[in-house]
Short mmCIF file of C-alpha atoms and ligand atoms in Angstrom, two decimals:
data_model
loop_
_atom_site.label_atom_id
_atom_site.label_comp_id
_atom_site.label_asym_id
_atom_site.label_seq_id
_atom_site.Cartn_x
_atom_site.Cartn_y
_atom_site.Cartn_z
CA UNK M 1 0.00 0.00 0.00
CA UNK M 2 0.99 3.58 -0.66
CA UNK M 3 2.18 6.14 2.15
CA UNK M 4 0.32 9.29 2.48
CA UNK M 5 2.65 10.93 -0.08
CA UNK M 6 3.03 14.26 -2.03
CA UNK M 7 2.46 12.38 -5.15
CA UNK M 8 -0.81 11.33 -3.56
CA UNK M 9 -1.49 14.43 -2.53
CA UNK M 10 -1.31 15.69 -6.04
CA UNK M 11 -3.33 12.90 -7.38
CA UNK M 12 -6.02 14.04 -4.87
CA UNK M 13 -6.76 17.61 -6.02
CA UNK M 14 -5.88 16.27 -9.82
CA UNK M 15 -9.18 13.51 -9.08
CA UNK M 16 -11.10 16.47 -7.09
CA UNK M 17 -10.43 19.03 -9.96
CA UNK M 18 -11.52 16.63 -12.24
CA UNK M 19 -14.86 15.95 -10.20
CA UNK M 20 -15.51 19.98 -9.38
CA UNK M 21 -14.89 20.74 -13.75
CA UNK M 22 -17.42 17.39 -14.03
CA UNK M 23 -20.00 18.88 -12.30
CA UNK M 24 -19.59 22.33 -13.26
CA UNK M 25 -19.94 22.07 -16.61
CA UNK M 26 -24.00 22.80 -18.32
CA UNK M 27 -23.06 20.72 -20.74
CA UNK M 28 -21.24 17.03 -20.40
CA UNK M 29 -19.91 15.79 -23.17
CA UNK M 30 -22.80 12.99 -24.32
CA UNK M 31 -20.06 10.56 -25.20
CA UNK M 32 -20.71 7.28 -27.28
CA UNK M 33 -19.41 3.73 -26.56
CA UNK M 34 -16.48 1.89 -28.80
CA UNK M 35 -16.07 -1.98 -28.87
CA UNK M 36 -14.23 -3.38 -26.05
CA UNK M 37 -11.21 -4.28 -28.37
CA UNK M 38 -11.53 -0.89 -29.72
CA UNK M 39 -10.86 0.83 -26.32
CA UNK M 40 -8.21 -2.13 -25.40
CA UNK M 41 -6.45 -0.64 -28.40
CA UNK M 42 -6.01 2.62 -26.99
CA UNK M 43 -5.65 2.28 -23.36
CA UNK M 44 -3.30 -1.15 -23.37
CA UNK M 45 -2.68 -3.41 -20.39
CA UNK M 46 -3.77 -0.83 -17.31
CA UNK M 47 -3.31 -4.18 -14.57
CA UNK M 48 -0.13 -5.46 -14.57
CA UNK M 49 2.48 -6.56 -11.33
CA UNK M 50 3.86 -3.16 -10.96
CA UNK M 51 0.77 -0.93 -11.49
CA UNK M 52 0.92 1.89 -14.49
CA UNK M 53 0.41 4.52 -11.80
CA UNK M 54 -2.38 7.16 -10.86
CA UNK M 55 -1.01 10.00 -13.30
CA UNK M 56 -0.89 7.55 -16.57
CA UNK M 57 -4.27 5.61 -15.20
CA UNK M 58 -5.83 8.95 -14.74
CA UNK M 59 -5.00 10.62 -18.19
CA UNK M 60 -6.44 7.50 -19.51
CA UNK M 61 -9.70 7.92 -17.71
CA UNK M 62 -9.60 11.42 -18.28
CA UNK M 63 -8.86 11.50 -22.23
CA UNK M 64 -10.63 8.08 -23.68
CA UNK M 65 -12.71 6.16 -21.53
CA UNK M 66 -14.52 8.19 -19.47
CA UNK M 67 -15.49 9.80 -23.25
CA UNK M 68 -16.84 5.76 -23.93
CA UNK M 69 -19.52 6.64 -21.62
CA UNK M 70 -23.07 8.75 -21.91
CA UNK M 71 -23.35 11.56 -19.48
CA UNK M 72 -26.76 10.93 -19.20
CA UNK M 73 -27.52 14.14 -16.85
CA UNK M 74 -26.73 15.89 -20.45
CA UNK M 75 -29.65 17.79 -21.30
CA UNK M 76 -30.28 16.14 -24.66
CA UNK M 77 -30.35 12.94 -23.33
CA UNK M 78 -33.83 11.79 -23.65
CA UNK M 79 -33.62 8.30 -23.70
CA UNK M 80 -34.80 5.83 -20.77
CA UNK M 81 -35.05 7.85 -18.19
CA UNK M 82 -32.10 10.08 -17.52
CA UNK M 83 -30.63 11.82 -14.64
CA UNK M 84 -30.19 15.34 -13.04
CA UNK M 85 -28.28 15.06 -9.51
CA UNK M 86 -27.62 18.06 -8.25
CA UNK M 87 -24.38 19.20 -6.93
CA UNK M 88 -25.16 19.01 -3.77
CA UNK M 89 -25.70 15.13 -3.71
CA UNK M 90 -22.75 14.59 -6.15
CA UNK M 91 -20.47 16.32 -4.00
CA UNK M 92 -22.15 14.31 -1.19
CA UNK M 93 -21.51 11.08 -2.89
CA UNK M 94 -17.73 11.89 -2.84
CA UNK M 95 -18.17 12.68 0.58
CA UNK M 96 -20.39 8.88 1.42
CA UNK M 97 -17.40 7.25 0.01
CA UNK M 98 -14.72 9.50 1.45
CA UNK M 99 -16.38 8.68 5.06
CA UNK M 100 -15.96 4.97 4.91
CA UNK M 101 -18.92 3.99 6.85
CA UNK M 102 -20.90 0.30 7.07
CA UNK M 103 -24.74 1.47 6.37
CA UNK M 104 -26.22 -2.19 7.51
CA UNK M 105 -26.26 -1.64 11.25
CA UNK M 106 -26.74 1.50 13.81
CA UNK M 107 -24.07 0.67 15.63
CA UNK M 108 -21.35 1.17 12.99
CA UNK M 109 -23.49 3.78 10.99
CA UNK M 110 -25.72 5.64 13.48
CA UNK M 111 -24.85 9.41 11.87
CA UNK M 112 -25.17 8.56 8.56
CA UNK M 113 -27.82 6.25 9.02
CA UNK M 114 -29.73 9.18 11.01
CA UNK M 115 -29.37 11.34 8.04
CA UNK M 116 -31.10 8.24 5.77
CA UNK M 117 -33.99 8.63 8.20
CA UNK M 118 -34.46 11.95 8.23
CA UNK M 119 -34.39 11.80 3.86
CA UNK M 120 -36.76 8.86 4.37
CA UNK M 121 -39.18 10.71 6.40
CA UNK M 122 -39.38 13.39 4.18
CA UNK M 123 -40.28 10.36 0.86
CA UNK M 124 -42.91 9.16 3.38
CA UNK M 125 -44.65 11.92 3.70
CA UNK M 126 -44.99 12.46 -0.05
CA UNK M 127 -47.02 9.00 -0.20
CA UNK M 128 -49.24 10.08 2.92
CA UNK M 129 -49.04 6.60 3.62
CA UNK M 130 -49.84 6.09 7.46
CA UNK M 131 -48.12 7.21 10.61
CA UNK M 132 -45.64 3.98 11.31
CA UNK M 133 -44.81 3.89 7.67
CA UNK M 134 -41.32 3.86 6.75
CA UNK M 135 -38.09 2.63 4.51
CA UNK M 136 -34.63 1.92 3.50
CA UNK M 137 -32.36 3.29 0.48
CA UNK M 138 -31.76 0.36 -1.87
CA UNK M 139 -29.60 -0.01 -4.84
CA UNK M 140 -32.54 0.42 -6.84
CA UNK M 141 -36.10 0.32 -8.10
CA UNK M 142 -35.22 -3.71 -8.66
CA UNK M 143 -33.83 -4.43 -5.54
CA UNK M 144 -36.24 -2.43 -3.92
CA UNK M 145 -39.57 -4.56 -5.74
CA UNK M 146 -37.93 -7.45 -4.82
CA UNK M 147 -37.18 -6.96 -0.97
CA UNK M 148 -41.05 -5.71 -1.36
CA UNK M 149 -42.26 -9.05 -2.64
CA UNK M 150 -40.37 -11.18 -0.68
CA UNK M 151 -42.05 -9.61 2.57
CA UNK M 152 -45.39 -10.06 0.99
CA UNK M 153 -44.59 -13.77 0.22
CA UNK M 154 -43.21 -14.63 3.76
CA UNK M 155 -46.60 -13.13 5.30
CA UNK M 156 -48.66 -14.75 3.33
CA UNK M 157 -47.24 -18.31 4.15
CA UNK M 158 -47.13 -17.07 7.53
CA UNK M 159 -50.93 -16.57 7.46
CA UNK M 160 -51.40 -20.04 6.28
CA UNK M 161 -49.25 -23.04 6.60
CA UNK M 162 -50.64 -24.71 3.88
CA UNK M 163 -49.27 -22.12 1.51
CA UNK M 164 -45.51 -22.80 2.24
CA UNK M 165 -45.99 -25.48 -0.04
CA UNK M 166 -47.26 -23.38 -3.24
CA UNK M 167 -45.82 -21.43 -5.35
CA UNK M 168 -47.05 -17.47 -5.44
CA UNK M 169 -49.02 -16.12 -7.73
CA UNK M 170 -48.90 -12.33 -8.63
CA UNK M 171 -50.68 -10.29 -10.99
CA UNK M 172 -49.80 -7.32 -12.76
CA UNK M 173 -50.28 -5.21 -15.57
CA UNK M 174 -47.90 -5.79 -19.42
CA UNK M 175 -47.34 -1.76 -18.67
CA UNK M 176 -45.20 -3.41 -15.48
CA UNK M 177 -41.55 -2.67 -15.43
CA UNK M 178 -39.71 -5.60 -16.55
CA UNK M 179 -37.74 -6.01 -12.74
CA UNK M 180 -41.17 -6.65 -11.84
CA UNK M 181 -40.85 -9.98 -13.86
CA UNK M 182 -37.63 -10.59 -13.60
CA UNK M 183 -38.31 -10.45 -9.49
CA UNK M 184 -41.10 -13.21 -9.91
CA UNK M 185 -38.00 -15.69 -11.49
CA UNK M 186 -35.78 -14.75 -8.53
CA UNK M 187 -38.59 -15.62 -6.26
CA UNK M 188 -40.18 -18.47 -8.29
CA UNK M 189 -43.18 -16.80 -8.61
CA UNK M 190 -45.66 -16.87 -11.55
CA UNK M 191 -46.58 -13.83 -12.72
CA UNK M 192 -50.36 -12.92 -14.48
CA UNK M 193 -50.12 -10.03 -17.02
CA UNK M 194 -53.33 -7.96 -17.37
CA UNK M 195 -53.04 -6.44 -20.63
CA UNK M 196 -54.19 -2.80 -20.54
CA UNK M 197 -54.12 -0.52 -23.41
CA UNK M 198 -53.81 2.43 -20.85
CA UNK M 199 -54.00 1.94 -17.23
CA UNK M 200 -54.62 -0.82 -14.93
CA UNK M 201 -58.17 -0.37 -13.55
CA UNK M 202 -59.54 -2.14 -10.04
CA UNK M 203 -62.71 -3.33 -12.15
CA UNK M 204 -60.18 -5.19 -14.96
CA UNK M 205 -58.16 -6.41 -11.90
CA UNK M 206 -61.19 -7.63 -10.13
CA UNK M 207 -62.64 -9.35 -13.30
CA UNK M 208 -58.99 -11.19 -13.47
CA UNK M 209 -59.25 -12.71 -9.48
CA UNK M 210 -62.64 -14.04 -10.36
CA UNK M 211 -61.79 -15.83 -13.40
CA UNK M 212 -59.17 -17.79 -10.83
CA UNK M 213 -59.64 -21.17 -10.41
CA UNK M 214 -59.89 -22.05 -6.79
CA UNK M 215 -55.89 -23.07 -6.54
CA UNK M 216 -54.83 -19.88 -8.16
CA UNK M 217 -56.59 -18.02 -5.85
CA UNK M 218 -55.11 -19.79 -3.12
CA UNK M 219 -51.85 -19.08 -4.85
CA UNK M 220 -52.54 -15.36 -5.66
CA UNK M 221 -50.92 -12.97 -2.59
CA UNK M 222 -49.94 -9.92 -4.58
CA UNK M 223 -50.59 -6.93 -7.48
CA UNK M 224 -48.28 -4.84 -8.34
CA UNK M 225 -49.20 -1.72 -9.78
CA UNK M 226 -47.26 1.23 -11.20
CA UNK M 227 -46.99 4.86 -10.39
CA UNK M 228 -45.78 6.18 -13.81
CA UNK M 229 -44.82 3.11 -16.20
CA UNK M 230 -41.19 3.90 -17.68
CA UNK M 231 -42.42 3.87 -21.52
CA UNK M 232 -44.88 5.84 -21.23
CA UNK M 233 -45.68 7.65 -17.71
CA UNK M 234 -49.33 5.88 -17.25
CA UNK M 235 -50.34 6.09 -13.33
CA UNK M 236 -52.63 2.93 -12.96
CA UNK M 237 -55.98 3.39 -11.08
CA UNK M 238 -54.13 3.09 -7.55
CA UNK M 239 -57.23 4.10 -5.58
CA UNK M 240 -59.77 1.17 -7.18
CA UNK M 241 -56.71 -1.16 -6.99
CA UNK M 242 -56.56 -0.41 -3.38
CA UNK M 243 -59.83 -1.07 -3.00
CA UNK M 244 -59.98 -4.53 -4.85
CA UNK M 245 -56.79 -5.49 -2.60
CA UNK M 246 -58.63 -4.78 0.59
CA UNK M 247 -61.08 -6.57 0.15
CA UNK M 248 -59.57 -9.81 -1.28
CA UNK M 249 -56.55 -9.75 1.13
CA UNK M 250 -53.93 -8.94 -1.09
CA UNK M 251 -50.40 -7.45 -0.77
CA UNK M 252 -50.63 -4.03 -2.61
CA UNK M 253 -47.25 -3.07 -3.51
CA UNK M 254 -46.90 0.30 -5.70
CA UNK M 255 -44.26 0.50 -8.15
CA UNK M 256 -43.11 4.27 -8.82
CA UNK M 257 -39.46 4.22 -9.54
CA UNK M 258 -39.64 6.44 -12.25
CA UNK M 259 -43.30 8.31 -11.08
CA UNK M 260 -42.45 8.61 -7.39
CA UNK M 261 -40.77 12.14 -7.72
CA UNK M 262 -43.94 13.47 -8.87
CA UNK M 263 -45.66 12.82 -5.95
CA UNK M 264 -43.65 16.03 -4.78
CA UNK M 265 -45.10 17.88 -7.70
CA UNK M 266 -48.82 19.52 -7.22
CA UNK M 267 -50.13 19.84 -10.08
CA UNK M 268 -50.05 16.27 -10.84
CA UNK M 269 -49.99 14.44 -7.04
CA UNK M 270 -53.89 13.66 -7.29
CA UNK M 271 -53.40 11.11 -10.09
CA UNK M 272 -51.70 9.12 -7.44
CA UNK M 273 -54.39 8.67 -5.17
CA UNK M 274 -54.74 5.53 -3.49
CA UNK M 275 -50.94 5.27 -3.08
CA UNK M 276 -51.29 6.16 0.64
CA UNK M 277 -53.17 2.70 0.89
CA UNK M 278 -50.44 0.96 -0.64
CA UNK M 279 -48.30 -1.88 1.65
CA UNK M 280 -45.44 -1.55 0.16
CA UNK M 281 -44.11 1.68 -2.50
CA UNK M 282 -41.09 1.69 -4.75
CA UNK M 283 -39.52 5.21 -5.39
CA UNK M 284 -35.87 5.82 -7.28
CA UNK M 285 -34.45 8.97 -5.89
CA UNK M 286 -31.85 8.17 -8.58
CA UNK M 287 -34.68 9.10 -11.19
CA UNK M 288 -36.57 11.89 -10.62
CA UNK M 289 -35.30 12.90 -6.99
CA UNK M 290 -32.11 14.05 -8.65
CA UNK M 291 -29.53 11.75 -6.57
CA UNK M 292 -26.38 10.01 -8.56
CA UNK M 293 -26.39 6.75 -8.69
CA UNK M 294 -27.06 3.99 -7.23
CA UNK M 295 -30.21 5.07 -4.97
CA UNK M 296 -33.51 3.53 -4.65
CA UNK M 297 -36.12 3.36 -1.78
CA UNK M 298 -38.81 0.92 -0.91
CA UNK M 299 -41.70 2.06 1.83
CA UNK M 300 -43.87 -0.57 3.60
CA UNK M 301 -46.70 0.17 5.54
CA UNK M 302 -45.99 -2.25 7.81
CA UNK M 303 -42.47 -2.05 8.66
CA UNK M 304 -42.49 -5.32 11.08
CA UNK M 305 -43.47 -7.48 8.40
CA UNK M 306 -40.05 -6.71 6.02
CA UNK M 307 -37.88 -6.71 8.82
CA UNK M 308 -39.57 -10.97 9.65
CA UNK M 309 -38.63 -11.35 6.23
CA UNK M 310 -34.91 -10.20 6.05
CA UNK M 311 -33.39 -10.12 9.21
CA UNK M 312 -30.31 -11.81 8.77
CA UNK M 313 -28.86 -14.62 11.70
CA UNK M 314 -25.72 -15.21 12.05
CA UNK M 315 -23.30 -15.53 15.30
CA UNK M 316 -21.09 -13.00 14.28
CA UNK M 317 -24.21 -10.30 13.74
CA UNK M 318 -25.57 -10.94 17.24
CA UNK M 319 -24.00 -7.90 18.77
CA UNK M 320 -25.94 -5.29 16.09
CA UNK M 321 -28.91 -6.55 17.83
CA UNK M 322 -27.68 -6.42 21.14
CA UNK M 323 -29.69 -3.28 23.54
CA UNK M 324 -26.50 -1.32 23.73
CA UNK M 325 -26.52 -1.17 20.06
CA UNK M 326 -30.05 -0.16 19.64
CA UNK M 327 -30.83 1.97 16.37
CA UNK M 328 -32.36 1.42 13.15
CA UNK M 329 -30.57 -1.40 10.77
CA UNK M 330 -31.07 -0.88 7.35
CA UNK M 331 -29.98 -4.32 6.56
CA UNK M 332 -33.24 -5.15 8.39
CA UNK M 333 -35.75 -4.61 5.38
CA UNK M 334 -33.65 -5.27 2.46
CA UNK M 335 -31.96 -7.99 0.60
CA UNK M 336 -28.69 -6.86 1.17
CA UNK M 337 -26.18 -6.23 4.34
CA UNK M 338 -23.07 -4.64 3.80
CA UNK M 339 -24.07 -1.14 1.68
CA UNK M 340 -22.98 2.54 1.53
CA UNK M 341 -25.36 4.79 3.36
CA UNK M 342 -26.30 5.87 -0.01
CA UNK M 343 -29.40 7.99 0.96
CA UNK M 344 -26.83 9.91 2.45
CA UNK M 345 -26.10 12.29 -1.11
CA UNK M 346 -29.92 13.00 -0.86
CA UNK M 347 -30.04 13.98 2.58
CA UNK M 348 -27.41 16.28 2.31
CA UNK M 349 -29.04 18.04 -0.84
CA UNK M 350 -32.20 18.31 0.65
CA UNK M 351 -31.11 19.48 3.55
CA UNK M 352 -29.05 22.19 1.35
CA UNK M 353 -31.75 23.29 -1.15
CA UNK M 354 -35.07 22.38 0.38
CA UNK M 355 -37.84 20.15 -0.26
CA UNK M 356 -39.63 23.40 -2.21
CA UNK M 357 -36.58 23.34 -5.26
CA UNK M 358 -37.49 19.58 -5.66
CA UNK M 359 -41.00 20.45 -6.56
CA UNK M 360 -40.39 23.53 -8.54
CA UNK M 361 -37.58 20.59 -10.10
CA UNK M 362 -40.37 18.26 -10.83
CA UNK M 363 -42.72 20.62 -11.67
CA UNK M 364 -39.88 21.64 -14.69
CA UNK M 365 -39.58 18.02 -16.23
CA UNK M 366 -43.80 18.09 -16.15
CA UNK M 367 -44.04 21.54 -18.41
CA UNK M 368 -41.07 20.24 -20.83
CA UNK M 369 -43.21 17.35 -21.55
CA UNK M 370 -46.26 20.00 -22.15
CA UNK M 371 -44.30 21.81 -24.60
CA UNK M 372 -42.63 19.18 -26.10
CA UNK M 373 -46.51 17.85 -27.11
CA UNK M 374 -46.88 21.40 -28.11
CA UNK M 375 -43.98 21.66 -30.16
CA UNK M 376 -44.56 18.44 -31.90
CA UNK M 377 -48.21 19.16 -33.02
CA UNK M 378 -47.07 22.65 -34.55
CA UNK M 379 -45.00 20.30 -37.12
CA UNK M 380 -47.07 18.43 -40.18
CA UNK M 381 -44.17 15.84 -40.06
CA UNK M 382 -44.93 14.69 -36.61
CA UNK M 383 -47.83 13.64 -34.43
CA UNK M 384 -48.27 12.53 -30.41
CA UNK M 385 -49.16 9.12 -30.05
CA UNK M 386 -50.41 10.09 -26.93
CA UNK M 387 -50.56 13.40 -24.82
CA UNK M 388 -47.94 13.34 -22.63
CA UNK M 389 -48.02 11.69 -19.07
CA UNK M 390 -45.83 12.85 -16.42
CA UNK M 391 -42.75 13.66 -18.22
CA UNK M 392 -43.08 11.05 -20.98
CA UNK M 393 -44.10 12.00 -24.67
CA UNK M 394 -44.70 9.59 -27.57
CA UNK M 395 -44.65 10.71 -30.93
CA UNK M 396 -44.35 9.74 -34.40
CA UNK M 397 -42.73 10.85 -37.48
CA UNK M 398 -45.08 10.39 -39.71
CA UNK M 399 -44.46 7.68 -43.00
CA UNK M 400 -41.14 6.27 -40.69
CA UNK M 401 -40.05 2.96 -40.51
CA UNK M 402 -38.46 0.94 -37.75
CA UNK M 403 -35.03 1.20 -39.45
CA UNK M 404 -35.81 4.94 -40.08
CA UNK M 405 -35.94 5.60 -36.13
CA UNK M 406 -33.10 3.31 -35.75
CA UNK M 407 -30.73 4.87 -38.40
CA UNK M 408 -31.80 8.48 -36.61
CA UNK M 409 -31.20 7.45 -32.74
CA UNK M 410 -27.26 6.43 -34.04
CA UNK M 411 -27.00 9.62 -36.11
CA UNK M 412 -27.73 11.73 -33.67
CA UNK M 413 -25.92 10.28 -30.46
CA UNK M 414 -22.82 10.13 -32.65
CA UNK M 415 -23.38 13.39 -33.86
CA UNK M 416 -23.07 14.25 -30.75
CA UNK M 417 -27.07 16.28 -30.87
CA UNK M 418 -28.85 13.77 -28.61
CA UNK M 419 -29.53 10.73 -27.38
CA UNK M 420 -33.25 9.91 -27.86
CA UNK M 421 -34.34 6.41 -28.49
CA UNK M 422 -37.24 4.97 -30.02
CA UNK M 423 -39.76 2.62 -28.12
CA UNK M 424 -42.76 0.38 -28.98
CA UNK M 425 -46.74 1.29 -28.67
CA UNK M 426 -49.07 -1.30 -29.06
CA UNK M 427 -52.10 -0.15 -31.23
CA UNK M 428 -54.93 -2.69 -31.31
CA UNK M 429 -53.13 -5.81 -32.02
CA UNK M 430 -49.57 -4.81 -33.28
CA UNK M 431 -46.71 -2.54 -32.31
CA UNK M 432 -45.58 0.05 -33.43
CA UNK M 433 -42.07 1.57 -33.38
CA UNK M 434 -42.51 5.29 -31.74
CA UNK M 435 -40.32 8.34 -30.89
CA UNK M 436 -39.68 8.85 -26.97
CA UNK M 437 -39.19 11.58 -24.80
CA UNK M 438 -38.70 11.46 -21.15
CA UNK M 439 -37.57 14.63 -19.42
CA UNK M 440 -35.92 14.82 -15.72
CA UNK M 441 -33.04 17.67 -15.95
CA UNK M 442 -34.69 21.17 -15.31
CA UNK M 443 -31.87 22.09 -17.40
CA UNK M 444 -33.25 20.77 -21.11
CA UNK M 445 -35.04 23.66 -22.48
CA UNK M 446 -36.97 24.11 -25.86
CA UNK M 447 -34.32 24.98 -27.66
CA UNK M 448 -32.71 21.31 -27.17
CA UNK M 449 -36.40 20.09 -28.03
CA UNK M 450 -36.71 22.32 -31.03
CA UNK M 451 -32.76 20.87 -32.31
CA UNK M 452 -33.82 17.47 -31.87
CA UNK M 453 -37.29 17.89 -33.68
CA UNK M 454 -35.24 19.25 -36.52
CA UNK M 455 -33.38 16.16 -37.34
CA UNK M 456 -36.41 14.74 -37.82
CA UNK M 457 -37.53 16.88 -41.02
C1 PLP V 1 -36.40 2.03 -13.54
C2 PLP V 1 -37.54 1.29 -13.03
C3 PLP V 1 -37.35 0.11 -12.28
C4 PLP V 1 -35.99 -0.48 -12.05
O1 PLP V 1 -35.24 0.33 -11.21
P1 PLP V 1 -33.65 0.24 -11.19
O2 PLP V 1 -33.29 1.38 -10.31
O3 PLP V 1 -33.20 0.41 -12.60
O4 PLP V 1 -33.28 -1.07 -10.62
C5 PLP V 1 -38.48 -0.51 -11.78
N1 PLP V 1 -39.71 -0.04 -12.02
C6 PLP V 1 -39.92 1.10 -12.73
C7 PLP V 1 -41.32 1.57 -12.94
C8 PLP V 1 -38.84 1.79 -13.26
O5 PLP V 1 -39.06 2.90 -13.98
#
């Protein structure tokens, strides 16, 4: 290992300067991937015996790979759904890192895990879900549905000893996010798709239970509905879904990884009623609550019931539940133990800014989608295939081909213009290839909507 050296020293404020011009800049470079022999080729061996050394490793960052990469907080990227972290959190990232602390357990993490609660509070209160409510950071929207689903399978074969021995059944909608099916093969689940042209209602959802046969029902202990589907921004009918839940004694677990930011946002938070009835709620702070990477959150109603489901035993974990250690354990109500208190970069920019910037924020990404629909319908070339929902738009150039959308995503990311990708929209029977748009930097303005919309003359 190295000694605290000047060299180091150097290499410190060379990697700082670097991170301060990073985040400084309005405009990242958008940066487009080469093939892995490609960049081989023009970085050579960078692991060898001796190490190649910070400067030489650095410049090689700096100059060609870290160009490889998308900056996808640029404001012409468009594509998936992007990302906006503000300073604040990135510098606060630096700082989670630079800190070196154990997240799992109070009794290692207490400050930073006290700073995690007091974010968490503040993502609680946005749902209005009830008083005892509360959640963890996660590395995600995925790992977040799945520690949700795996504490509404254990209390449902706690409710019922005969269901230990069947597998789960859980039913969503197709507009589901595809970790939401990918979860049901890491739990051995089956999952029922409800197809719904637009959103998930409780009366479709209630037609689907009774047309269960009397061993699926048995089976049946979830629905997982979605606060904002990623394609297209579609809020299913939370409120009847609720309902339908209630009464048939199901697990109601929200999924708004992409949507749950606009629950901070007035003039669209009543489409998410019936969220507060929710028992478990998926939000992504690393979407639309303007956090870097990697930050999700998962909410349950009924905290007790995730923390019977992951608790982990083992001899040498005894003492983090010992009284003198007494706190809050993250590791409690996730899937995974060791992991950076990475609610901490939010915390710290919330704290900074206020909760009122994040709506004004939100409120931003909702009006570029408005005049992005505007723009589009001034132009006889293009149509919406939809208005636009939350900060998703869907459009079409009209007479275009799959290839044609294809040929015009490369041109323009290597161009260096944008990075907007097409997607898929079923009409009737078929799909059809579509233009997307899905806006989280408060930075894009309609002059980068208006450049985009001209390549597509
Ligand atoms: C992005 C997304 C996910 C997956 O979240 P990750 O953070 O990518 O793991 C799940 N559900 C929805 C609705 C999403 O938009």
């Amino acid at each position: 290992m190295h000694n605290i050296d000047i060299g180091l020293v150097e290499m410190t404020l060379d990697v700082t300067k670097y991170a301060i011009d990073r985040i400084t800049r309005t405009e990242p470079n958008l940066g487009v991937p080469k093939k892995e022999e490609e960049l081989r080729e023009l970085v050579g061996e960078t692991i060898t015996p001796k190490g190649i050394g910070g400067e030489k490793a650095f410049e090689l960052w700096n100059t060609i790979l870290s160009k490889a990469a998308v900056s996808i907080d640029h404001p012409r990227h468009l594509a998936f759904v992007p990302a906006s972290p503000t300073r604040a959190s990135i510098m606060f990232d630096l700082v989670t890192s630079a800190s070196a602390i154990h997240g799992a357990y109070w009794m290692e993490g207490a400050g930073g895990i006290f700073c995690e609660i007091e974010a968490m509070k503040w993502l609680v209160s946005l749902t209005q879900m009830p008083k005892g409510s509360f959640g963890v950071f996660t590395s995600g929207g995925t790992a977040a549905n799945l520690s949700a689903i795996v504490a509404a399978r254990e209390y449902w074969r706690s409710k019922d000893s005969q269901n230990e021995e069947l597998k789960g059944l859980i039913i969503t909608s197709d507009g589901a996010h595809s970790s939401v099916k990918a979860m049901a093969k890491v739990i051995d689940a089956e999952i029922l798709l409800i197809r719904s042209e637009e959103k998930l209602l409780g009366t479709e959802l209630q037609t689907t239970i009774n047309d269960l046969d009397s061993l699926q029902r048995q089976r049946l202990f979830a629905v997982v509905a979605t606060g904002g589907t990623t394609n297209a921004g579609i809020i299913d009918d939370l409120d009847g879904i609720a309902s339908v839940c209630e009464k048939e004694g199901l697990w109601f677990h929200v999924d708004a990884a992409y949507g749950g930011g606009a629950l901070a946002a007035p003039s669209v938070r009543h489409l998410f009623l019936g969220i507060e009835r929710a028992d478990s709620v998926t939000i992504d702070p690393h979407k639309w609550l303007f956090t870097p990477y990697d930050c999700g959150a998962i909410i349950y109603k009924n905290p007790e019931l995730a923390k019977r489901a992951h608790t982990q035993e083992g001899s040498y974990l005894e003492i983090f539940k010992d009284d003198g250690a007494v706190g809050f354990n993250p590791a409690d109500y996730q899937i995974q133990l060791t992991r950076r208190v990475r609610g901490l970069p939010l915390w710290f920019s919330l704290a900074m800014h206020g909760t009122d910037m994040y709506s004004e924020a939100i409120e931003t990404g909702l009006q570029l989608a408005l005049d992005a629909g505007k723009l589009i319908e001034e132009r006889t070339e293009l149509e919406l295939v939809r208005d636009p929902s939350l900060s998703c738009v869907l459009f079409r150039r009209k007479g275009w081909s799959p290839e044609d959308y294809r040929e015009w995503t490369y041109r323009n990311h290597k161009d260096g213009v944008a990075l907007v990708t097409p997607t898929k929209w079923k009409s009737g029977e078929t799909f059809e290839t579509v233009a997307r748009f899905c806006f989280i930097s408060p930075h894009t303005t309609q002059k980068d909507i208006q450049r985009i919309l001209d390549t597509m003359k």
